Tab-separated table of C-alpha atoms in Angstrom:
chain	number	residue	atom	x	y	z
X	1	MET	CA	-69.008	-106.784	83.105
X	2	LEU	CA	-72.121	-107.743	81.113
X	3	ASP	CA	-70.238	-110.673	79.584
X	4	ALA	CA	-69.343	-112.021	83.028
X	5	ALA	CA	-72.907	-111.584	84.294
X	6	ALA	CA	-74.423	-113.319	81.258
X	7	ILE	CA	-71.978	-116.217	81.427
X	8	GLY	CA	-72.393	-116.546	85.199
X	9	LEU	CA	-76.173	-116.569	84.859
X	10	ALA	CA	-75.915	-119.222	82.145
X	11	GLN	CA	-73.714	-121.337	84.391
X	12	ALA	CA	-76.274	-121.028	87.192
X	13	THR	CA	-78.965	-122.502	84.930
X	14	ALA	CA	-77.090	-125.806	85.173
X	15	LEU	CA	-78.555	-126.198	88.644
X	16	TRP	CA	-81.704	-127.416	86.862
X	17	PRO	CA	-81.585	-131.114	85.997
X	18	GLY	CA	-80.717	-131.774	82.380
X	19	ILE	CA	-78.925	-128.467	81.777
X	20	SER	CA	-75.275	-128.890	80.852
X	21	ARG	CA	-73.044	-126.412	82.670
X	22	SER	CA	-70.468	-126.405	79.918
X	23	GLY	CA	-73.138	-126.211	77.214
X	24	ALA	CA	-74.817	-123.261	78.902
X	25	VAL	CA	-71.486	-121.450	79.261
X	26	LEU	CA	-70.563	-122.180	75.645
X	27	ALA	CA	-73.930	-120.922	74.383
X	28	ALA	CA	-73.791	-117.750	76.484
X	29	SER	CA	-70.193	-117.052	75.481
X	30	ARG	CA	-71.003	-117.456	71.808
X	31	ALA	CA	-74.128	-115.285	72.199
X	32	ARG	CA	-71.925	-112.582	73.742
X	33	GLY	CA	-69.676	-112.648	70.655
X	34	PHE	CA	-66.771	-114.812	71.809
X	35	SER	CA	-65.087	-117.079	69.270
X	36	ARG	CA	-65.594	-120.823	69.532
X	37	ARG	CA	-62.064	-121.254	70.857
X	38	SER	CA	-62.486	-118.497	73.465
X	39	ALA	CA	-65.871	-119.880	74.518
X	40	GLY	CA	-64.279	-123.303	74.992
X	41	ARG	CA	-61.498	-121.840	77.093
X	42	ILE	CA	-63.979	-119.903	79.225
X	43	SER	CA	-66.022	-123.056	79.780
X	44	ALA	CA	-62.926	-125.065	80.723
X	45	ALA	CA	-61.658	-122.351	83.069
X	46	LEU	CA	-65.007	-122.087	84.829
X	47	ALA	CA	-65.132	-125.873	85.247
X	48	VAL	CA	-62.083	-125.888	87.527
X	49	PRO	CA	-63.662	-124.242	90.599
X	50	VAL	CA	-67.001	-125.996	90.028
X	51	VAL	CA	-65.491	-129.474	89.766
X	52	GLY	CA	-62.989	-128.743	92.531
X	53	GLY	CA	-65.690	-127.488	94.877
X	54	ALA	CA	-67.976	-130.425	94.125
X	55	THR	CA	-65.104	-132.831	94.754
X	56	VAL	CA	-64.271	-131.267	98.118
X	57	LEU	CA	-67.939	-131.348	99.129
X	58	LYS	CA	-68.274	-135.029	98.157
X	59	VAL	CA	-65.072	-135.968	100.020
X	60	VAL	CA	-66.269	-134.192	103.175
X	61	ARG	CA	-69.659	-135.938	102.983
X	62	LEU	CA	-68.003	-139.289	102.310
X	63	ALA	CA	-65.632	-138.873	105.272
X	64	LYS	CA	-68.600	-138.083	107.498
X	65	ARG	CA	-70.415	-141.233	106.387
X	66	VAL	CA	-67.290	-143.342	107.006
X	67	ARG	CA	-66.975	-141.863	110.526
X	68	GLU	CA	-70.660	-142.582	111.170
X	69	GLY	CA	-70.185	-146.166	110.009
X	70	SER	CA	-72.714	-146.052	107.172
X	71	ILE	CA	-69.925	-146.752	104.655
X	72	ALA	CA	-67.303	-149.421	105.283
X	73	PRO	CA	-63.710	-148.173	104.946
X	74	ALA	CA	-62.986	-151.219	102.751
X	75	SER	CA	-65.328	-149.858	100.081
X	76	LEU	CA	-63.172	-146.747	99.651
X	77	ALA	CA	-60.475	-148.477	97.552
X	78	PRO	CA	-62.834	-149.348	94.661
X	79	LEU	CA	-64.384	-145.885	94.892
X	80	CYS	CA	-60.949	-144.259	94.628
X	81	ALA	CA	-60.040	-146.500	91.673
X	82	VAL	CA	-63.229	-145.532	89.836
X	83	THR	CA	-62.660	-141.836	90.590
X	84	VAL	CA	-59.070	-141.883	89.306
X	85	THR	CA	-60.081	-143.843	86.194
X	86	SER	CA	-62.897	-141.402	85.487
X	87	ALA	CA	-60.618	-138.389	85.877
X	88	ALA	CA	-57.961	-139.941	83.646
X	89	SER	CA	-60.433	-140.806	80.891
X	90	GLY	CA	-61.836	-137.277	81.062
X	91	LEU	CA	-58.360	-135.783	80.701
X	92	VAL	CA	-57.702	-137.992	77.676
X	93	ALA	CA	-61.109	-137.384	76.056
X	94	ALA	CA	-61.230	-133.595	76.470
X	95	PRO	CA	-58.537	-132.682	73.916
X	96	ILE	CA	-59.880	-135.272	71.468
X	97	ALA	CA	-63.390	-133.833	71.751
X	98	ARG	CA	-62.029	-130.301	71.414
X	99	ARG	CA	-60.143	-131.151	68.212
X	100	THR	CA	-63.150	-133.023	66.827
X	101	LEU	CA	-65.585	-130.182	67.466
X	102	ASP	CA	-63.270	-127.335	66.407
X	103	GLY	CA	-64.314	-127.430	62.771
X	104	LEU	CA	-67.808	-128.844	63.042
X	105	PRO	CA	-70.992	-126.784	63.298
X	106	LEU	CA	-72.884	-127.221	66.558
X	107	ALA	CA	-76.371	-126.681	65.096
X	108	PRO	CA	-76.889	-130.404	64.326
X	109	PHE	CA	-75.967	-131.270	67.912
X	110	ALA	CA	-78.384	-128.644	69.233
X	111	ALA	CA	-81.142	-130.014	66.989
X	112	TYR	CA	-80.406	-133.546	68.206
X	113	ARG	CA	-80.593	-132.455	71.867
X	114	THR	CA	-83.857	-130.602	71.256
X	115	ALA	CA	-85.397	-133.571	69.442
X	116	LEU	CA	-84.225	-135.958	72.157
X	117	ALA	CA	-85.746	-133.747	74.858
X	118	ALA	CA	-89.050	-133.641	72.968
X	119	VAL	CA	-89.104	-137.436	72.601
X	120	LEU	CA	-88.307	-137.935	76.284
X	121	LEU	CA	-90.997	-135.497	77.348
X	122	TRP	CA	-93.509	-137.151	75.014
X	123	THR	CA	-92.749	-140.710	76.126
X	124	ASP	CA	-92.692	-139.886	79.830
X	125	ARG	CA	-95.771	-137.738	80.225
X	126	ARG	CA	-95.885	-137.903	84.016
X	127	TRP	CA	-95.000	-134.206	83.957
X	128	ALA	CA	-98.321	-133.489	82.230
X	129	THR	CA	-100.597	-135.309	84.655
X	130	VAL	CA	-102.188	-133.644	87.630
X	131	PRO	CA	-102.024	-135.815	90.746
X	132	GLU	CA	-105.372	-136.810	92.187
X	133	ARG	CA	-106.269	-135.209	95.476
X	134	PRO	CA	-107.689	-137.448	98.172
X	135	LEU	CA	-111.206	-136.557	99.305
């Protein structure tokens, strides 16, 4: 039960921008003692309802906008083509990425992500400025 709670909480952190849902689930699974392979399977299994739910939500919102006339029905064909192409490339890339990462340590990737985040925060320091208040 604690494993499920920890992994679920980690998945919820992906609601914050910049947090990878799969990365959070992988990290939590590994922290709870799961093997790399098991952590990968958990992450993949948890992606199904998340991606499925997001897809249904987007389709419902898109249908509403088409009914309202804010999106032309003719623009749906290219959108469908892009969606199918994206899904197909993801299905092809996933097993390749899994095989590639199976034997490699993830610490260098974590260090790269941390360094990249630090550089981005340093170069875009708008987060550190306090907005002026009008008098």
